[in-house]
CSV table of C-alpha atoms in Angstrom, one decimal:
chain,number,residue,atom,x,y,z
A,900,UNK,CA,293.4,293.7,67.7
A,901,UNK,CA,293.3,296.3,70.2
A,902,UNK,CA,296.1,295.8,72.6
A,903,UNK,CA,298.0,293.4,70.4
A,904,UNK,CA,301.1,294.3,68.3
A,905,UNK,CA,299.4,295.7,65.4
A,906,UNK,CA,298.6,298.7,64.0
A,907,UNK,CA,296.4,299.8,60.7
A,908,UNK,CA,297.7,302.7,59.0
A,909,UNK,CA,296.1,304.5,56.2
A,910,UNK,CA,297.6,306.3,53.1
A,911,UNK,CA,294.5,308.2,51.8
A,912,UNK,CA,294.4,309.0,48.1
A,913,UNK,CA,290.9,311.9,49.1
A,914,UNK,CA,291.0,315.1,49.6
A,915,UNK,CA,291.2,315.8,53.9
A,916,UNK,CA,287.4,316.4,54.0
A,917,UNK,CA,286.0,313.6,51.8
A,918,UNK,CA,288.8,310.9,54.0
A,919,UNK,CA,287.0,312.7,57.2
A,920,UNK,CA,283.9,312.1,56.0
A,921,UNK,CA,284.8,308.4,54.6
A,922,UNK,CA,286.2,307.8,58.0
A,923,UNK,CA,282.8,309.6,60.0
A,924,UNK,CA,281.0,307.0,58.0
A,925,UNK,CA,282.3,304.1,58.6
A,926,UNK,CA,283.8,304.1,61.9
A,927,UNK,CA,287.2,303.8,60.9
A,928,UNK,CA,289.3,304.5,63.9
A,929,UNK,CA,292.8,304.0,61.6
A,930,UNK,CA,295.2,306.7,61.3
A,931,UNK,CA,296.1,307.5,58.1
A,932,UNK,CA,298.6,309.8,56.2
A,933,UNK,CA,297.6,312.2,53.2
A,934,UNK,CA,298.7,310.7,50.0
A,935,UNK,CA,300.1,313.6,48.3
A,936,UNK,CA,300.1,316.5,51.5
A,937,UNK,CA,299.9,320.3,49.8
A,938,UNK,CA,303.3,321.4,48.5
A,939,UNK,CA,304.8,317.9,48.1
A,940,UNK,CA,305.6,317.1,44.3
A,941,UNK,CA,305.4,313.3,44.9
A,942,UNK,CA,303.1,311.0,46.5
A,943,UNK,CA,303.6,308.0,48.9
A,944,UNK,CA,301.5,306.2,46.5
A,945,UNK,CA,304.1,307.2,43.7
A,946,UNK,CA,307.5,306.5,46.1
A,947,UNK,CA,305.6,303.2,46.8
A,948,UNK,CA,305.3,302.6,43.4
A,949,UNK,CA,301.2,301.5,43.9
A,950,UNK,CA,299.9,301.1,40.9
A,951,UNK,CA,296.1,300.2,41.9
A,952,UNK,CA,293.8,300.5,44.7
A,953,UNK,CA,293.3,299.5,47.0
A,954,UNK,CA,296.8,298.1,47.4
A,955,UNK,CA,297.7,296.8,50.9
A,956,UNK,CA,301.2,296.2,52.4
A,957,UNK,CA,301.8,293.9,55.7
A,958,UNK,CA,305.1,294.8,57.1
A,959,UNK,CA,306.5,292.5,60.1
A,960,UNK,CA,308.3,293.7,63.1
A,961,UNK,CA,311.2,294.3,61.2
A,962,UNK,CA,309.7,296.5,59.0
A,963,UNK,CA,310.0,294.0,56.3
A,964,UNK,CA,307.8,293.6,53.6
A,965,UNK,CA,305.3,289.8,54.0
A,966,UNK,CA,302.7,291.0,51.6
A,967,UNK,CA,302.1,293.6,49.1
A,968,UNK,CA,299.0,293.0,46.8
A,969,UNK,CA,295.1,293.9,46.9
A,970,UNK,CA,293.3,290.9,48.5
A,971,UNK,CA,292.2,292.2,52.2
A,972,UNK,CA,291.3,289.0,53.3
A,973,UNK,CA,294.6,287.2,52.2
A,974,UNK,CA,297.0,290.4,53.7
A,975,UNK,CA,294.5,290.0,57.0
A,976,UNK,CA,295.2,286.2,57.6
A,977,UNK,CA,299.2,287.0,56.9
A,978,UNK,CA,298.8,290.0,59.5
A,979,UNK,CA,297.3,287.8,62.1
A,980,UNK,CA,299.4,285.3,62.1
A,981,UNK,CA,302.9,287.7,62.3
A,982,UNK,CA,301.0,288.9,65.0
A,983,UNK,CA,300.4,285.3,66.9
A,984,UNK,CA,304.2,284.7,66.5
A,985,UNK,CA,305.1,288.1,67.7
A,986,UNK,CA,302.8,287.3,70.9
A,987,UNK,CA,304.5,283.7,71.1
A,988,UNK,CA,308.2,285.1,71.2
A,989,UNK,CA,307.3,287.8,73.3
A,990,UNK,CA,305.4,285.4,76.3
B,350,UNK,CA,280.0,291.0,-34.3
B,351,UNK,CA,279.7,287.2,-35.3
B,352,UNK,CA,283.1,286.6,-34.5
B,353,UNK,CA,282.8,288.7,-31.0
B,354,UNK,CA,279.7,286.1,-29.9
B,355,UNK,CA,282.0,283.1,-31.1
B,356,UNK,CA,284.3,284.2,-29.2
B,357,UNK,CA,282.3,284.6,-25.9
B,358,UNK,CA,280.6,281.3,-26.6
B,359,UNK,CA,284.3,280.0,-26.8
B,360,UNK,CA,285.3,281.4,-23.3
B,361,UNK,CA,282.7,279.4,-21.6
B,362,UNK,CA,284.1,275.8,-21.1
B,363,UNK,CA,281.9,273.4,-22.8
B,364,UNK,CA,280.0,271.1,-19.9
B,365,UNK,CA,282.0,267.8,-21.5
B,366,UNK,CA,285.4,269.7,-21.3
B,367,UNK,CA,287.0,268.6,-17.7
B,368,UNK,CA,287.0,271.7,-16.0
B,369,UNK,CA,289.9,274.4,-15.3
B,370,UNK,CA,291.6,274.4,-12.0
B,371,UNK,CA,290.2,276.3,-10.0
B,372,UNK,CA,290.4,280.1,-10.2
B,373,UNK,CA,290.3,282.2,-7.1
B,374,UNK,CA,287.7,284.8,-8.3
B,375,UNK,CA,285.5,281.9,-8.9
B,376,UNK,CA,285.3,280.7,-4.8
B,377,UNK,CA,282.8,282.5,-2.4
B,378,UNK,CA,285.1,284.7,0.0
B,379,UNK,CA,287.5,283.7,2.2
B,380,UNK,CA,286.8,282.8,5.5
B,381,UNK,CA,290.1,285.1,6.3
B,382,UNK,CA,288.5,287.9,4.4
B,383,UNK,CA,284.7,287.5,5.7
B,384,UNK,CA,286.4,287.7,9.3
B,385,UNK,CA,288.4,290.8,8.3
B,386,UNK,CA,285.4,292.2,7.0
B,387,UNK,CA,283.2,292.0,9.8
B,388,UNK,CA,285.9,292.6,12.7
B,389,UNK,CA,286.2,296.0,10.1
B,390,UNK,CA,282.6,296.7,10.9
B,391,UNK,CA,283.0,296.1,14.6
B,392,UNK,CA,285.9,298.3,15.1
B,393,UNK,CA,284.0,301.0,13.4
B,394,UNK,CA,280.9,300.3,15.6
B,395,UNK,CA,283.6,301.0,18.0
B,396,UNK,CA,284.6,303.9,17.3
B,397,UNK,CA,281.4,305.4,16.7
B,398,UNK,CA,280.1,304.3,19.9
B,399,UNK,CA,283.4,306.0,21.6
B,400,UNK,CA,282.9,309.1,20.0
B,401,UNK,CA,279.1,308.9,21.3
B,402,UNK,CA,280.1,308.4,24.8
B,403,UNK,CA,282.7,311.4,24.9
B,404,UNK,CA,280.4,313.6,23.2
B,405,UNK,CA,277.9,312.5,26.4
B,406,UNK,CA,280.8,313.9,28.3
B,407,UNK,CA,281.5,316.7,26.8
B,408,UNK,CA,277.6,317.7,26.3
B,409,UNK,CA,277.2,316.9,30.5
B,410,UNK,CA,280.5,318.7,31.7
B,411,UNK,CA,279.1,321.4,29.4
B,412,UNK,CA,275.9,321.7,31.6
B,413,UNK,CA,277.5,320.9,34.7
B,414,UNK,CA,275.9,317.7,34.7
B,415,UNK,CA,277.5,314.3,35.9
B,416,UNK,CA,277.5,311.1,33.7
B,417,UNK,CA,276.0,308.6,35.6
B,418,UNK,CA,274.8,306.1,32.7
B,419,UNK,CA,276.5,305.3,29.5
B,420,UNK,CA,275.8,302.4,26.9
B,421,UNK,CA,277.4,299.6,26.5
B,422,UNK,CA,280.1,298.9,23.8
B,423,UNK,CA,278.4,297.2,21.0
B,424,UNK,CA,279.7,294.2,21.9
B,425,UNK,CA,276.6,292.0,22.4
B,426,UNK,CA,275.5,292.9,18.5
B,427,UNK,CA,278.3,291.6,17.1
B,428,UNK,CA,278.9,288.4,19.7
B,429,UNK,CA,276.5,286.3,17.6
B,430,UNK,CA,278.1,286.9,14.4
B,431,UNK,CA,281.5,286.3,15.4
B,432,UNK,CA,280.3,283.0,17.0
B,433,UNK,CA,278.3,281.9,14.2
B,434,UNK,CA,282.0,281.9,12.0
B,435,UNK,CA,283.2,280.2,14.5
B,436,UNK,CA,280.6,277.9,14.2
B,437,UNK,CA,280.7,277.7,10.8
B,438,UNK,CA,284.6,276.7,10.2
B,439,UNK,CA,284.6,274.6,13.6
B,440,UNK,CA,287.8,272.7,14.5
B,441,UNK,CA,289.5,274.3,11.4
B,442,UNK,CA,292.2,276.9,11.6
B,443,UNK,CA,290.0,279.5,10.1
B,444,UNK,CA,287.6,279.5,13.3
B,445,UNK,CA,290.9,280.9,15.5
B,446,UNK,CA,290.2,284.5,15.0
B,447,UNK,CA,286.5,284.1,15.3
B,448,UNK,CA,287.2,282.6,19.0
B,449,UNK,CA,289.7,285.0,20.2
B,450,UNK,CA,287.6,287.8,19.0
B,451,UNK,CA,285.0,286.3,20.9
B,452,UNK,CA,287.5,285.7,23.9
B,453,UNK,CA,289.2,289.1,23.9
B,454,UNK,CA,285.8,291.1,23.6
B,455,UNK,CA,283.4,288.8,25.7
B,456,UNK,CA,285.5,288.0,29.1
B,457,UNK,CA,284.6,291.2,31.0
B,458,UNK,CA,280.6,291.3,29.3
B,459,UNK,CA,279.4,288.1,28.0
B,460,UNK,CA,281.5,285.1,30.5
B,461,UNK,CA,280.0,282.6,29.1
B,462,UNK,CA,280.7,282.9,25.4
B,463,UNK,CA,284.3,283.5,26.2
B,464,UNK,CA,284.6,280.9,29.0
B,465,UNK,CA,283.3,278.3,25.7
B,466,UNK,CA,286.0,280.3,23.2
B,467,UNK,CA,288.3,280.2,25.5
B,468,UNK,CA,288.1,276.4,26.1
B,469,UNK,CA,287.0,275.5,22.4
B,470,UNK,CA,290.9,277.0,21.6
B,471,UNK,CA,292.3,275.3,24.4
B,472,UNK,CA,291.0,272.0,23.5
B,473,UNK,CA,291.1,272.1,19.9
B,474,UNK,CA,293.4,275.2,19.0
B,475,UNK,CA,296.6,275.5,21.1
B,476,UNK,CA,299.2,274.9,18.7
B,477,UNK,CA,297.9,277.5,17.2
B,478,UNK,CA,299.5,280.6,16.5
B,479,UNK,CA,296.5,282.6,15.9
B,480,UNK,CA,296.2,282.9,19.4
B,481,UNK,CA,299.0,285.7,20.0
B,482,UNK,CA,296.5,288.2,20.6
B,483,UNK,CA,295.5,286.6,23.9
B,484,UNK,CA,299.2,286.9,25.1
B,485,UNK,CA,299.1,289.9,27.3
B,486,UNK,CA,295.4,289.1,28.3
B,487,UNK,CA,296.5,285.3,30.1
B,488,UNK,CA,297.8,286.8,33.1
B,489,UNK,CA,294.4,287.8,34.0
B,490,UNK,CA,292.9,284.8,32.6
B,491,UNK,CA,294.9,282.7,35.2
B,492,UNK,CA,292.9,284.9,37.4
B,493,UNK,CA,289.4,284.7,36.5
B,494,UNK,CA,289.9,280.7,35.8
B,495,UNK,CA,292.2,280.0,38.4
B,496,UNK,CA,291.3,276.7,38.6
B,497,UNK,CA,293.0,276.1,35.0
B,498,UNK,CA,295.3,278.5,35.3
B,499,UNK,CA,298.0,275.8,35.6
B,500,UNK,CA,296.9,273.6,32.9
B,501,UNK,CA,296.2,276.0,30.3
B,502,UNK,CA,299.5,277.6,31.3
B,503,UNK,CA,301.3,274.0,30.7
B,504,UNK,CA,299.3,273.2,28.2
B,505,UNK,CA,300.4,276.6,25.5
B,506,UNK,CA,303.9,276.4,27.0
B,507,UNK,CA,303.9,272.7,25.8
B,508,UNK,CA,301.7,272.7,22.4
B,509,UNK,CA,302.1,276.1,20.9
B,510,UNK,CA,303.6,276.8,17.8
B,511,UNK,CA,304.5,280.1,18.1
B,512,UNK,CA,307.3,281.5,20.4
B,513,UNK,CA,305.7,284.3,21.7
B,514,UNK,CA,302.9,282.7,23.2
B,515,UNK,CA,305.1,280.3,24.9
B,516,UNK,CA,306.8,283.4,26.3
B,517,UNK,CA,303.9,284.3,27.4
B,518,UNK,CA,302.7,281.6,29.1
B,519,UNK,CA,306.1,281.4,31.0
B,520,UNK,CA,306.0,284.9,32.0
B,521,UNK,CA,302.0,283.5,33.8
B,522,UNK,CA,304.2,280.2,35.3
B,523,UNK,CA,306.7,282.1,36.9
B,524,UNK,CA,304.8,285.3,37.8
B,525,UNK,CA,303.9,283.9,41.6
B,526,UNK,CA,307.6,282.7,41.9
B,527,UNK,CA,308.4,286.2,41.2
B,528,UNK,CA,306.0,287.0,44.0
B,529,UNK,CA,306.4,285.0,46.7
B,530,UNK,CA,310.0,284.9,46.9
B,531,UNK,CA,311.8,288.1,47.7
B,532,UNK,CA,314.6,289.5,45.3
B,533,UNK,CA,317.6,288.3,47.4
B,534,UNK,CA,316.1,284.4,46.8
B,535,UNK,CA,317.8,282.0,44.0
B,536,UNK,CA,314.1,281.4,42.7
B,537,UNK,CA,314.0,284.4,41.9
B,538,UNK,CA,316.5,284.9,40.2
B,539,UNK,CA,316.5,282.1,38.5
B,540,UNK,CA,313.3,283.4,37.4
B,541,UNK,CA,314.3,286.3,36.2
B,542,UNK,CA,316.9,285.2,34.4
B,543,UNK,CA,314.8,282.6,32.5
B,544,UNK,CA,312.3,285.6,31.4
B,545,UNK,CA,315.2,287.8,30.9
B,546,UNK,CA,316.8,285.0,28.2
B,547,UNK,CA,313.5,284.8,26.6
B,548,UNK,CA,312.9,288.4,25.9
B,549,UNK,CA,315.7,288.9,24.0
B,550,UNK,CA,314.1,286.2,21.8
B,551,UNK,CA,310.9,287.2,21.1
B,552,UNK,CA,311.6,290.8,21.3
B,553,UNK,CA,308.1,291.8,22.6
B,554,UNK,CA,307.2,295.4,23.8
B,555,UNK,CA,304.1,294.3,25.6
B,556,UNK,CA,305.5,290.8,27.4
B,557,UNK,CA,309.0,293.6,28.0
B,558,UNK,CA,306.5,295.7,29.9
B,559,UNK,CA,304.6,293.4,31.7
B,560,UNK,CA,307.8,292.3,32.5
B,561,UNK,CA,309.6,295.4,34.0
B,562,UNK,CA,306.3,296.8,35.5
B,563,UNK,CA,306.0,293.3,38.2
B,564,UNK,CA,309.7,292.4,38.5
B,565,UNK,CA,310.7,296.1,39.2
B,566,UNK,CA,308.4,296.7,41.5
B,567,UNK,CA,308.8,293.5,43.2
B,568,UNK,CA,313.0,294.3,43.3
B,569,UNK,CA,311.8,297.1,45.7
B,570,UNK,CA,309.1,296.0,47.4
B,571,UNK,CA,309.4,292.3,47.0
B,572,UNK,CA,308.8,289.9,50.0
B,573,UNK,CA,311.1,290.5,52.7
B,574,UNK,CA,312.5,294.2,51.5
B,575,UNK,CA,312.8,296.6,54.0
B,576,UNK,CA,310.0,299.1,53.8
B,577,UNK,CA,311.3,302.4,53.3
B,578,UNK,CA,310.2,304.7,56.1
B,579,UNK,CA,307.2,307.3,55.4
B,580,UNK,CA,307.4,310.8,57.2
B,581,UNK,CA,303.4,312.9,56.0
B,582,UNK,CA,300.9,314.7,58.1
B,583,UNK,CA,297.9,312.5,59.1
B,584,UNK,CA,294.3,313.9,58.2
B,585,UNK,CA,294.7,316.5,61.1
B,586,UNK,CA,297.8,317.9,59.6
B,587,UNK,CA,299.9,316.2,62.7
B,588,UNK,CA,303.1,314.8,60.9
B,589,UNK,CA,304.0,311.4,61.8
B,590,UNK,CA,306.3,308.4,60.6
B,591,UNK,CA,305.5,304.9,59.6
B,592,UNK,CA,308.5,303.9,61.9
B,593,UNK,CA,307.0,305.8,64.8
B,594,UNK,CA,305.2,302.3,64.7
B,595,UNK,CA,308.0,299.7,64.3
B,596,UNK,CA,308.5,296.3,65.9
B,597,UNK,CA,304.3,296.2,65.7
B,598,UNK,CA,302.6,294.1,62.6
B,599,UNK,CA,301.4,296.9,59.8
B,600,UNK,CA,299.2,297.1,57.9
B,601,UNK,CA,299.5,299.5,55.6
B,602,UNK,CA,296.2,300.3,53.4
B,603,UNK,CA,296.4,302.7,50.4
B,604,UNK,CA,293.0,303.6,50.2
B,605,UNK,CA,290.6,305.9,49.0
B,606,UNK,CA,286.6,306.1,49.6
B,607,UNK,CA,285.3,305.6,45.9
C-alpha cells in the first residue's frame, strides 16, 4: 500500500519496550500511539469505548467511521476498496 | 400388641382391593429433582475445582512462579451424565434442562455434544420455555453456527412460548441492522425502537445490557460517525494526531502483542 492513500496506525495497549520489541519482531513498520501515555487518567482505548482486542476501526477520507469490529480480513477488504475509489476520484 | 399388628396388616391394601391413587412418596424421583440433584453436584465440583485453581495461583505468585497449566473444569465428568437424562426422558419436556446444561457447558469444550443439544432443542424443543438460560448465550451461537443463525433465530422468534426468549432472539435478528447502518439511518432506528418497546416488556437486566453495551457504542462509533480526533505520543514519545493523517484510508488497529 505504500504510496497509496492509506495509512495503518497503531493504538498499543504494551508497555513502550514490550510494543518495541513486538514491533522488532515482526517487522511492523506502523506507527502507533501509546494507549494510555504516563500521566493521562484515560485511555484511547477507554474514549474509544473498545471493549476487546484486537478491535480495528477503518475510517474513510472523511474521517468517517466504515468499520469498527475485530475481523482483520473483513476491515482489510473494506480498507482496500475506499482506497480504489479514492484512487478512481482522484485520477 | 394384637391390635397394633391388626392394624399394620390393615394399612397394607389387600392385593384384590383396586389400588389407591397414586401417592407421590410411592414414585421413584422426579426427573425435575434427579436433574436438580446432579446439576447440585456439578456446581459444587465447580466450585471446588475454582478454589483449586486460585489456590494454584496464589501458591505460584507466592513463589514467584508463573501459571502456565491449569486443569480443566470438570466438565467432561459430568457431560455423560447430563446426556444420559437427556437420553433417558427424550423428546419429553423433562429432557430440556438436561440439553441446555449440556449446551451452556459443552459449546466452548465438547462441540459436539452441544452442536447435538443444541439442535435436539431446536428440532424438538423450541416452544419451550426451559430454554431461557440460553438467551444471552444466542448471540454468540449465531456466531459459531452462522450458517443457522438465521433459522434458529426465526425459528424461537416464531415457536417459543416464552417472551423473553423471543426477545432474545430479536435482539440476535436485528443486531447486524444495528451494525451496518449508522445511527442517523431509519433502520436503525426503527431498530432501536422495536428493542426499546420490547424491553419494557420483558424487563430483563441481561437482554437491557446487552442492549445498551452494542447500541451505545454503535450511537458513537456507528457506521458513518465522525471519528473523533486522537492527539498521544507515538512509541518514541513524538506526539501526533490521528488527523495529521486525514483525507487518507485508516486503519486504525488497537492492538497489543499477547
Amino acid at each position: 500500500m505504500k504510496g497509496r492513500p492509506f495509512a495503518l496506525i497503531g493504538i498499543n495497549s504494551d508497555s513502550v519496550e514490550d510494543a518495541k520489541k513486538a514491533i522488532e519482531r515482526e517487522k511492523l513498520n506502523w506507527r502507533s500511539f501509546q494507549n494510555s501515555p504516563e500521566g493521562w487518567e484515560r485511555s484511547i482505548s477507554d474514549d474509544w469505548m473498545v471493549r476487546g482486542w484486537p478491535t480495528i476501526v477503518v475510517l474513510d477520507a472523511d474521517f468517517k467511521i466504515r468499520y469498527r469490529g475485530h475481523d482483520g480480513h473483513e476491515a482489510t477488504r473494506i480498507a482496500k476498496e475506499l482506497v480504489d475509489k479514492l484512487e478512481k476520484i482522484d485520477s | 400388641m394384637i391390635s397394633l399388628s391388626f392394624l399394620l396388616l390393615a394399612a397394607q391394601p389387600a392385593p384384590w382391593q383396586e389400588p389407591a391413587a397414586p401417592v407421590a412418596t410411592q414414585q421413584e424421583p422426579s426427573a425435575q429433582t434427579h436433574y436438580e440433584v446432579l446439576a447440585a453436584e456439578y456446581d459444587a465440583a465447580y466450585q471446588a475445582w475454582m478454589e483449586g485453581v486460585q489456590k494454584l495461583f496464589a501458591d505460584a505468585a507466592e513463589n514467584g512462579e508463573t501459571v502456565t497449566e491449569y486443569p480443566d473444569p470438570p466438565f467432561a465428568d459430568f457431560m455423560p451424565r447430563f446426556l444420559k437424562g437427556a437420553n433417558k426422558h427424550a423428546g419429553t419436556e423433562q429432557a430440556v434442562p438436561y440439553l441446555v446444561w449440556v449446551v451452556q457447558n459443552g459449546l466452548f469444550s465438547q462441540m459436539s455434544e452441544a452442536t447435538e443439544a443444541w439442535n435436539t432443542l431446536l428440532d424438538r424443543h423450541a416452544a419451550s420455555a426451559g430454554l431461557e438460560p440460553l438467551g444471552p448465550m444466542l448471540s454468540s451461537m449465531s456466531y459459531i453456527f452462522p450458517e443457522k443463525a438465521a433459522g434458529m433465530v426465526a425459528k424461537l422468534e416464531k415457536e417459543s412460548s416464552s417472551e423473553l426468549v423471543r426477545a432474545w432472539a430479536t435482539w440476535v435478528r436485528l443486531t447486524p441492522i444495528f451494525k451496518e447502518n449508522g445511527p442517523k439511518t431509519e433502520a436503525f432506528r426503527l431498530a432501536k425502537k422495536e428493542m426499546q418497546t420490547l424491553l419494557a416488556k420483558v424487563q430483563d437486566e441481561s437482554l437491557q445490557r446487552a442492549f445498551d453495551s452494542e447500541v451505545t457504542v454503535l450511537e458513537v462509533f456507528g457506521m458513518g460517525m465522525t471519528a473523533p480526533d486522537i492527539t498521544a505520543p507515538d512509541l518514541n514519545g513524538v506526539e501526533f494526531s490521528l488527523s495529521d493523517y486525514k483525507g487518507k484510508v485508516l486503519f486504525v488497529d488497537f492492538w497489543g502483542d499477547w
